[in-house]
């Protein structure tokens, strides 16, 4: 619908919004105190990482021209390239910072755009970037709905980095480093301008708008408000009953795989017929799903797409398995594919994967369901798909993660011999914290996102959750206070420390609103908690403590 017109634009969903420090204009809830009118355009999938980036550029004195949060949804209304075109033509923007993350192909498309931009621009603006989630395990949703690496995307995370490097983008592993580095790049560019001075009387002291008010609707109070984060879940495969020809037992001879999902490059539902026995890259045939067509039209389009591939590499392996031998075989395959796609739509699924084989005796196709995945937002936002949600297979999940979810916390236990528990507010910041600790030689036991807020309740439960893993020999708390005040966060950490009775070292890196007050509260508490301002200093300290406790 948005693509049919040019007057309206959706930014998001699930994003903090945007802010123009020069125009004193904010849409959404970016925390105003960190912003300073300046020359750097910032675009980010993550809210907390965008705040970190803003704070870094403000500290460095380069400020911001325009800051846009895209959100980590797999179907964004506005993507990176849309924003980069704005930055390219914006006179106030002298440098560009991109904060990406795992999942999808948006960053690869950005790299292509940057290469083309540098070819046509007389004096291109310096560009920096960060990609969060490089150490994320395959198949796990890392807080943001779109932050996931599928099995077929194992190399995609490192590919994003490689593509940025090939495009001449300056990369960093932590947003705290953006400001100083960008200041150096701007000093070498003829585009650089004098440092902007912040007008605190007209911008920094604005009152909070309705989006950042501490008052909430009764409908959003309590735990229900904390459960707004989106998660994926699986159900037992025997719950899928679309009709005859779909069996529960594995096929004796799988001939190919059929996958229905949302394509992250086109933002459209897609059905893919893929070879499964190839020793090299598998051949595949893709068909966009149009929910508005009739079954007859779907069958016609599907058959036509298969036949067009008949003489190509993808069609040859289909031919070898008899797809085109029986005059009715392609039609029957189309009927099964249509039935599966309608189930995908009706149940609001995220992914359906089938193994398929042709039964010559029955002259029909047999489909065996391999994976069935759903997004819980339909149920949590408006209680849709109650029947599907009731079948959630919790046996596939860790009990600690299920308990944490009741408090709006996303917890992912990481594989390996980790020894550092992590407690972070915001999915992007949590992913980057795990990445940065790993880069410095640390070994995190988990990813934990408190949900963008760090109240005493969520912090207490977060500590309990982390300590269910006996590998955690030290805990690293990395909190950036945006709308939440630093002193309030510090009180929550201190209260949680006493309530949970923690017996491992705790290192807290606290930044953001009222950061100095929060750091002082922790330093003066008398508790064995170490508080830091600098991320790397804090990270190295917790790595040292964890290693000493492990040895």
XYZ file of C-alpha atoms in Angstrom:
551
model
C 0.000 0.000 0.000
C 2.835 2.409 0.904
C 4.522 1.786 -2.450
C 1.452 2.854 -4.402
C 1.853 6.495 -3.374
C 4.590 8.992 -2.555
C 3.041 11.327 0.011
C 3.348 9.185 3.115
C 6.235 7.229 4.575
C 6.314 4.652 7.349
C 9.369 4.712 9.603
C 9.480 1.486 11.555
C 7.636 -0.460 12.832
C 9.163 -1.085 16.265
C 11.541 1.869 16.117
C 12.325 4.881 18.375
C 11.505 7.406 15.634
C 13.598 10.275 14.293
C 14.970 13.617 15.351
C 16.385 16.683 13.614
C 18.513 18.598 16.146
C 18.836 21.623 13.808
C 15.084 22.039 13.412
C 14.373 21.137 17.064
C 11.937 18.549 15.737
C 11.317 15.064 17.110
C 8.889 12.338 15.984
C 8.828 9.429 18.402
C 10.812 9.162 21.622
C 14.561 9.627 21.084
C 15.980 10.918 24.413
C 16.605 14.623 23.814
C 19.488 15.309 26.290
C 22.098 13.481 24.177
C 21.492 15.350 20.942
C 23.494 18.274 19.626
C 23.041 20.070 16.290
C 25.956 19.045 14.114
C 27.106 17.410 10.916
C 26.674 13.626 11.224
C 23.678 11.753 9.836
C 22.913 8.562 11.779
C 20.659 5.703 10.679
C 20.221 2.629 12.863
C 18.177 -0.539 13.228
C 18.719 -0.464 16.987
C 17.318 2.149 19.337
C 19.884 1.791 22.139
C 22.799 1.609 19.699
C 21.571 4.791 18.040
C 21.519 6.523 21.446
C 25.062 5.286 22.126
C 26.140 6.607 18.723
C 24.496 9.965 19.345
C 26.174 10.271 22.756
C 29.539 9.429 21.200
C 29.235 12.041 18.441
C 28.034 14.637 20.948
C 30.994 13.951 23.229
C 33.333 14.320 20.232
C 31.760 17.680 19.378
C 30.599 16.769 15.862
C 26.900 16.489 16.736
C 24.116 15.221 14.512
C 22.328 16.547 11.456
C 19.528 13.972 11.373
C 19.026 10.707 13.277
C 16.597 8.043 12.049
C 15.769 4.765 13.791
C 14.548 2.136 11.328
C 13.728 -0.617 13.826
C 14.759 -4.265 13.605
C 11.592 -5.531 11.950
C 11.929 -7.873 8.943
C 9.453 -5.694 7.010
C 10.564 -2.057 7.482
C 8.614 0.803 5.978
C 11.874 2.689 5.383
C 15.235 1.047 4.712
C 18.869 2.144 4.866
C 19.097 3.175 1.210
C 16.018 5.406 1.548
C 17.766 7.294 4.349
C 21.171 7.400 2.666
C 19.633 9.166 -0.332
C 18.388 11.838 2.087
C 21.808 12.130 3.736
C 23.458 12.453 0.330
C 21.439 15.546 -0.571
C 21.256 17.082 2.918
C 23.547 20.100 3.214
C 23.876 19.769 6.989
C 25.103 16.165 6.726
C 28.889 16.012 6.259
C 29.455 12.456 7.516
C 27.283 9.316 7.731
C 27.047 6.558 10.354
C 25.194 3.277 9.699
C 24.284 0.896 12.539
C 23.192 -2.464 11.151
C 22.744 -5.955 12.507
C 22.411 -9.579 11.480
C 19.430 -10.810 9.493
C 18.255 -9.946 5.999
C 20.266 -8.336 3.224
C 19.770 -4.618 3.921
C 23.433 -4.032 4.714
C 24.549 -5.730 1.496
C 22.254 -3.442 -0.497
C 23.725 -0.470 1.386
C 27.241 -1.535 0.367
C 26.144 -1.655 -3.283
C 24.599 1.817 -2.980
C 27.774 3.214 -1.381
C 29.937 1.894 -4.221
C 27.670 3.578 -6.758
C 27.547 6.770 -4.674
C 31.354 6.972 -4.514
C 31.575 6.542 -8.274
C 29.260 9.445 -9.020
C 30.127 11.850 -6.155
C 32.944 14.367 -6.693
C 33.792 14.355 -2.997
C 31.842 11.607 -1.177
C 30.976 12.055 2.472
C 32.904 9.835 4.930
C 30.886 6.793 6.022
C 31.260 4.622 9.116
C 29.363 1.497 10.123
C 28.833 -1.157 12.768
C 27.087 -4.528 12.413
C 25.702 -6.042 15.626
C 25.139 -9.737 16.302
C 28.138 -11.246 14.528
C 28.531 -13.867 17.289
C 24.829 -14.792 17.433
C 24.005 -18.519 17.223
C 22.260 -19.758 14.078
C 18.481 -19.919 14.231
C 17.943 -17.818 17.370
C 15.955 -14.578 17.398
C 18.174 -11.983 19.077
C 15.525 -9.640 20.501
C 14.571 -7.920 17.240
C 12.221 -9.944 15.058
C 14.533 -9.527 12.088
C 17.786 -10.267 13.947
C 18.233 -13.928 13.096
C 20.650 -15.999 11.041
C 19.041 -18.970 9.306
C 20.978 -22.136 8.486
C 21.263 -21.066 4.865
C 22.680 -17.679 5.977
C 25.632 -18.894 8.063
C 28.087 -16.684 6.192
C 25.745 -13.694 5.823
C 26.882 -11.896 9.006
C 30.552 -11.828 8.048
C 29.553 -11.041 4.462
C 28.019 -7.772 5.664
C 31.387 -6.763 7.127
C 33.265 -7.797 3.994
C 30.904 -5.891 1.730
C 31.261 -2.738 3.823
C 35.040 -3.053 3.714
C 34.961 -3.473 -0.072
C 32.851 -0.304 -0.293
C 35.472 1.653 1.670
C 33.359 2.039 4.809
C 35.244 2.628 8.074
C 34.107 -0.038 10.558
C 34.105 -0.120 14.334
C 33.148 -2.786 16.870
C 31.485 -0.461 19.389
C 29.423 2.741 19.033
C 31.484 4.497 21.703
C 34.258 4.786 19.084
C 32.145 6.478 16.415
C 32.539 10.069 17.603
C 36.319 10.320 17.822
C 36.871 8.414 14.571
C 34.275 10.411 12.628
C 35.775 13.643 13.928
C 39.091 12.574 12.439
C 37.491 11.645 9.112
C 35.672 14.978 8.912
C 38.881 16.891 9.634
C 40.386 15.337 6.513
C 37.354 16.086 4.380
C 36.772 19.430 2.667
C 33.126 18.979 3.702
C 34.011 19.473 7.348
C 32.569 22.503 9.038
C 33.098 24.161 12.376
C 31.825 22.389 15.451
C 28.224 23.252 16.277
C 27.369 24.607 19.681
C 24.347 23.182 21.402
C 21.569 25.629 22.231
C 20.501 24.179 25.565
C 17.863 26.807 26.147
C 15.894 25.859 23.048
C 16.597 22.156 22.662
C 18.163 20.253 25.514
C 15.689 21.517 28.084
C 12.533 20.792 26.120
C 9.877 19.058 28.119
C 9.207 15.420 27.407
C 6.511 14.875 24.820
C 3.637 12.438 25.021
C 5.747 9.602 23.581
C 8.236 9.757 26.429
C 5.901 10.511 29.299
C 6.192 8.310 32.357
C 2.386 7.966 32.537
C 0.890 4.920 30.819
C -2.495 3.690 29.720
C -4.208 1.176 32.001
C -4.228 -1.212 29.080
C -0.424 -1.220 29.077
C 0.267 -1.429 32.785
C 2.031 -4.253 34.609
C 3.722 -7.180 32.960
C 1.646 -6.934 29.786
C 3.542 -3.764 28.920
C 6.848 -5.587 29.282
C 5.828 -8.362 26.889
C 5.679 -6.168 23.806
C 8.918 -7.571 22.391
C 8.411 -9.918 19.470
C 9.639 -13.497 19.614
C 9.447 -16.500 17.347
C 8.297 -19.870 18.623
C 7.764 -23.364 17.251
C 4.867 -25.787 17.629
C 4.783 -29.596 17.339
C 4.765 -30.557 13.679
C 1.657 -32.719 14.088
C -0.413 -29.563 14.654
C -0.164 -28.823 10.927
C -3.218 -30.369 9.241
C -3.856 -28.665 5.899
C -5.373 -31.745 4.262
C -4.577 -34.996 2.413
C -1.053 -35.589 1.138
C 0.648 -33.932 4.104
C 2.152 -36.664 6.264
C 3.872 -36.665 9.645
C 6.430 -39.414 8.957
C 9.670 -38.610 7.127
C 9.788 -39.330 3.411
C 11.904 -42.280 2.226
C 13.381 -40.338 -0.663
C 13.168 -36.551 -0.379
C 13.381 -35.070 -3.862
C 13.283 -31.378 -3.049
C 12.339 -28.891 -0.363
C 9.566 -26.304 -0.431
C 9.977 -23.255 1.805
C 7.424 -20.504 2.433
C 8.689 -17.372 4.165
C 8.939 -13.571 3.993
C 11.738 -12.548 1.644
C 13.903 -9.906 3.353
C 15.110 -8.405 0.058
C 11.694 -7.846 -1.571
C 9.636 -7.605 1.651
C 7.132 -10.038 0.129
C 5.995 -13.578 0.948
C 7.857 -16.107 -1.171
C 7.559 -19.783 -2.003
C 10.809 -21.515 -2.941
C 11.313 -24.938 -4.506
C 14.878 -25.965 -3.665
C 17.135 -28.879 -4.554
C 18.302 -30.796 -1.481
C 20.911 -33.267 -2.750
C 23.307 -30.899 -4.455
C 26.935 -31.091 -3.295
C 27.411 -27.452 -4.278
C 25.082 -24.439 -3.967
C 21.518 -25.784 -4.376
C 19.439 -24.683 -7.338
C 16.085 -23.116 -6.546
C 12.972 -21.680 -8.135
C 11.305 -18.685 -6.475
C 7.719 -17.530 -6.826
C 6.208 -14.472 -5.154
C 3.003 -15.186 -3.273
C 0.066 -12.971 -4.131
C -2.630 -13.483 -1.528
C -5.197 -11.717 -3.674
C -5.327 -14.316 -6.467
C -7.689 -17.258 -6.756
C -6.599 -20.882 -6.444
C -6.959 -21.237 -10.199
C -4.691 -18.247 -10.853
C -2.134 -19.486 -8.305
C -2.076 -22.928 -9.946
C -1.613 -21.391 -13.394
C 1.207 -19.065 -12.278
C 2.982 -21.790 -10.305
C 2.892 -24.279 -13.179
C 4.112 -21.610 -15.606
C 7.045 -20.746 -13.345
C 8.090 -24.394 -13.101
C 7.859 -24.891 -16.836
C 9.910 -21.763 -17.544
C 12.682 -23.321 -15.460
C 12.397 -26.661 -17.254
C 15.381 -26.190 -19.547
C 17.511 -24.344 -16.998
C 19.666 -25.850 -14.252
C 16.877 -25.651 -11.677
C 14.406 -27.320 -14.030
C 16.764 -30.169 -14.924
C 16.777 -31.669 -11.451
C 12.995 -31.352 -11.314
C 12.802 -33.225 -14.618
C 15.093 -35.944 -13.289
C 12.570 -36.678 -10.548
C 9.599 -36.869 -12.856
C 8.028 -33.491 -12.182
C 7.216 -33.077 -15.865
C 6.661 -36.748 -16.827
C 3.076 -37.005 -15.666
C 0.894 -34.428 -17.396
C -0.890 -33.737 -14.120
C 2.165 -33.762 -11.832
C 2.905 -30.036 -11.968
C -0.762 -29.207 -11.433
C -0.949 -31.425 -8.362
C 2.246 -29.892 -7.010
C 0.732 -26.443 -7.486
C -2.403 -27.500 -5.573
C -0.305 -28.685 -2.613
C 1.823 -25.549 -2.683
C -1.308 -23.369 -2.754
C -2.806 -25.236 0.197
C 0.385 -24.780 2.193
C 0.640 -21.072 1.300
C -2.936 -20.453 2.414
C -2.151 -22.090 5.740
C 0.918 -19.836 5.988
C -1.296 -16.785 5.525
C -4.246 -17.876 7.672
C -2.078 -18.848 10.643
C 0.278 -15.842 10.229
C 3.297 -18.145 10.183
C 6.900 -16.977 9.864
C 8.256 -20.045 8.127
C 6.966 -23.343 6.703
C 9.426 -25.891 5.333
C 8.478 -29.181 3.669
C 10.331 -32.111 2.187
C 8.582 -33.268 -0.985
C 8.574 -36.449 -3.047
C 6.475 -37.729 -5.946
C 4.704 -41.060 -5.405
C 4.439 -42.677 -8.847
C 2.009 -45.327 -7.616
C -0.393 -42.751 -6.221
C 0.430 -40.270 -8.971
C 0.550 -37.548 -6.346
C 2.964 -35.555 -4.211
C 3.718 -36.297 -0.569
C 4.758 -33.430 1.677
C 6.414 -33.908 5.063
C 6.594 -30.863 7.344
C 10.141 -30.184 8.537
C 9.798 -26.839 10.315
C 6.853 -24.744 11.477
C 7.617 -21.343 13.002
C 5.388 -18.507 14.165
C 5.705 -14.932 15.337
C 4.013 -14.296 18.676
C 3.096 -10.663 17.948
C -0.308 -11.641 16.530
C -1.253 -13.240 19.824
C 0.319 -10.702 22.147
C -0.929 -7.615 20.346
C -4.550 -8.619 19.777
C -4.973 -12.232 20.944
C -5.122 -13.558 17.380
C -3.996 -17.148 16.677
C -4.846 -18.321 20.200
C -5.037 -21.936 19.027
C -1.583 -21.774 17.461
C -0.033 -20.097 20.512
C -1.488 -22.755 22.834
C 0.477 -25.387 20.901
C 3.823 -23.680 21.489
C 6.430 -26.395 22.001
C 8.197 -25.257 25.166
C 10.235 -28.473 25.251
C 12.441 -26.862 22.604
C 13.183 -23.895 24.883
C 15.206 -23.341 28.058
C 13.042 -23.036 31.225
C 14.997 -19.954 32.343
C 14.152 -18.216 29.061
C 10.460 -19.019 29.422
C 10.421 -17.640 32.968
C 12.326 -14.511 31.910
C 9.807 -13.894 29.153
C 7.122 -13.274 31.784
C 9.064 -10.131 32.703
C 9.593 -9.006 29.127
C 13.198 -10.245 29.092
C 14.746 -11.967 26.088
C 17.324 -14.539 27.200
C 19.407 -16.696 24.863
C 21.921 -19.107 26.340
C 25.050 -19.196 24.184
C 27.015 -22.368 23.423
C 30.612 -22.984 24.421
C 32.678 -22.562 27.576
C 31.498 -19.064 28.477
C 32.138 -17.467 31.859
C 30.633 -13.934 31.628
C 26.922 -13.339 32.135
C 25.604 -10.242 30.329
C 22.720 -7.979 31.332
C 21.865 -5.254 28.817
C 18.935 -3.008 27.931
C 18.025 -3.126 24.264
C 18.461 -5.930 21.723
C 20.978 -4.127 19.518
C 23.141 -3.096 22.459
C 22.919 -6.628 23.889
C 24.094 -8.164 20.596
C 26.928 -5.666 20.317
C 27.963 -6.255 23.937
C 28.412 -9.969 23.268
C 30.337 -9.171 20.059
C 32.618 -6.631 21.732
C 33.375 -8.865 24.729
C 34.269 -11.679 22.331
C 36.523 -9.366 20.296
C 38.411 -8.482 23.474
C 38.972 -12.159 24.325
C 35.990 -12.650 26.621
C 33.504 -15.508 26.509
C 29.867 -14.567 27.246
C 27.433 -17.203 28.491
C 24.326 -15.463 27.233
C 22.490 -12.720 25.397
C 20.027 -10.905 27.658
C 17.861 -7.938 26.735
C 15.776 -6.394 29.497
C 13.536 -4.838 26.843
C 14.831 -1.290 26.533
C 14.049 -0.495 30.159
C 15.923 -1.536 33.289
C 13.602 -1.357 36.306
C 14.481 -2.929 39.644
C 12.030 -5.736 38.860
C 13.499 -6.604 35.473
C 17.073 -6.225 36.712
C 16.410 -8.584 39.654
C 14.867 -11.191 37.382
C 17.709 -10.750 34.906
C 20.276 -11.566 37.581
C 18.272 -14.646 38.592
C 18.080 -15.766 34.994
C 21.805 -15.343 34.362
C 22.700 -17.273 37.521
C 20.696 -20.324 36.395
C 23.767 -20.987 34.243
C 26.600 -22.213 36.469
C 29.166 -21.160 33.850
C 28.674 -17.458 34.745
C 31.653 -16.557 36.978
C 31.156 -12.786 36.620
C 28.324 -10.559 35.408
C 28.669 -7.591 33.089
C 25.849 -5.029 33.288
C 25.919 -2.699 30.279
C 23.111 -0.143 30.501
C 22.551 2.935 28.410
C 19.940 5.140 30.045
C 17.905 6.806 27.345
C 14.438 7.620 28.605
C 15.318 5.755 31.806
C 17.423 7.774 34.254
C 20.879 6.530 35.207
C 20.395 7.050 38.927
C 17.137 5.079 38.813
C 18.934 2.251 37.004
C 21.712 2.271 39.608
C 19.170 1.987 42.432
C 17.586 -0.941 40.598
C 20.954 -2.693 40.295
C 21.734 -2.148 43.983
C 18.323 -3.379 45.074
C 18.566 -6.396 42.811
C 22.040 -7.226 44.116
C 20.696 -7.413 47.679
C 17.514 -9.305 46.757
C 19.136 -11.968 44.601
C 22.160 -12.468 46.871
C 24.709 -12.511 44.085
C 27.970 -14.305 44.870
C 29.951 -13.532 41.704
C 31.759 -10.292 40.746
C 29.609 -7.656 39.053
C 30.898 -4.933 36.735
C 28.524 -2.149 35.694
C 29.094 0.149 32.746
C 26.474 2.874 33.037
C 26.012 5.620 30.454
C 23.246 8.005 29.449
C 20.909 10.304 31.309
C 22.131 11.041 34.858
C 25.088 8.687 34.310
C 27.362 10.438 36.820
C 24.732 10.278 39.544
C 24.214 6.573 38.873
C 27.915 5.781 38.887
C 28.336 7.613 42.188
C 25.468 5.687 43.796
C 27.170 2.404 42.895
C 30.631 3.600 43.992
C 29.289 4.790 47.355
C 27.111 1.723 48.014
C 29.781 -0.311 49.784
C 28.766 -3.336 47.709
C 31.350 -5.274 45.685
C 30.145 -3.761 42.417
C 32.568 -1.919 40.138
C 31.198 0.981 38.078
C 32.729 2.307 34.848
C 32.019 4.934 32.212
C 34.246 3.585 29.429
C 33.051 0.386 27.757
C 36.407 -1.160 26.910
C 37.784 -0.489 30.370
C 34.728 -2.139 31.936
C 34.827 -5.053 29.490
C 38.492 -5.804 30.145
C 37.858 -5.709 33.885
C 34.979 -8.214 33.786
C 36.972 -10.503 31.467
C 39.849 -10.470 33.980
C 37.529 -11.198 36.918
C 35.770 -14.040 35.098
C 39.028 -15.643 34.009
C 40.454 -15.485 37.554
C 37.292 -17.089 38.948
C 37.397 -19.819 36.305
C 41.061 -20.759 36.719
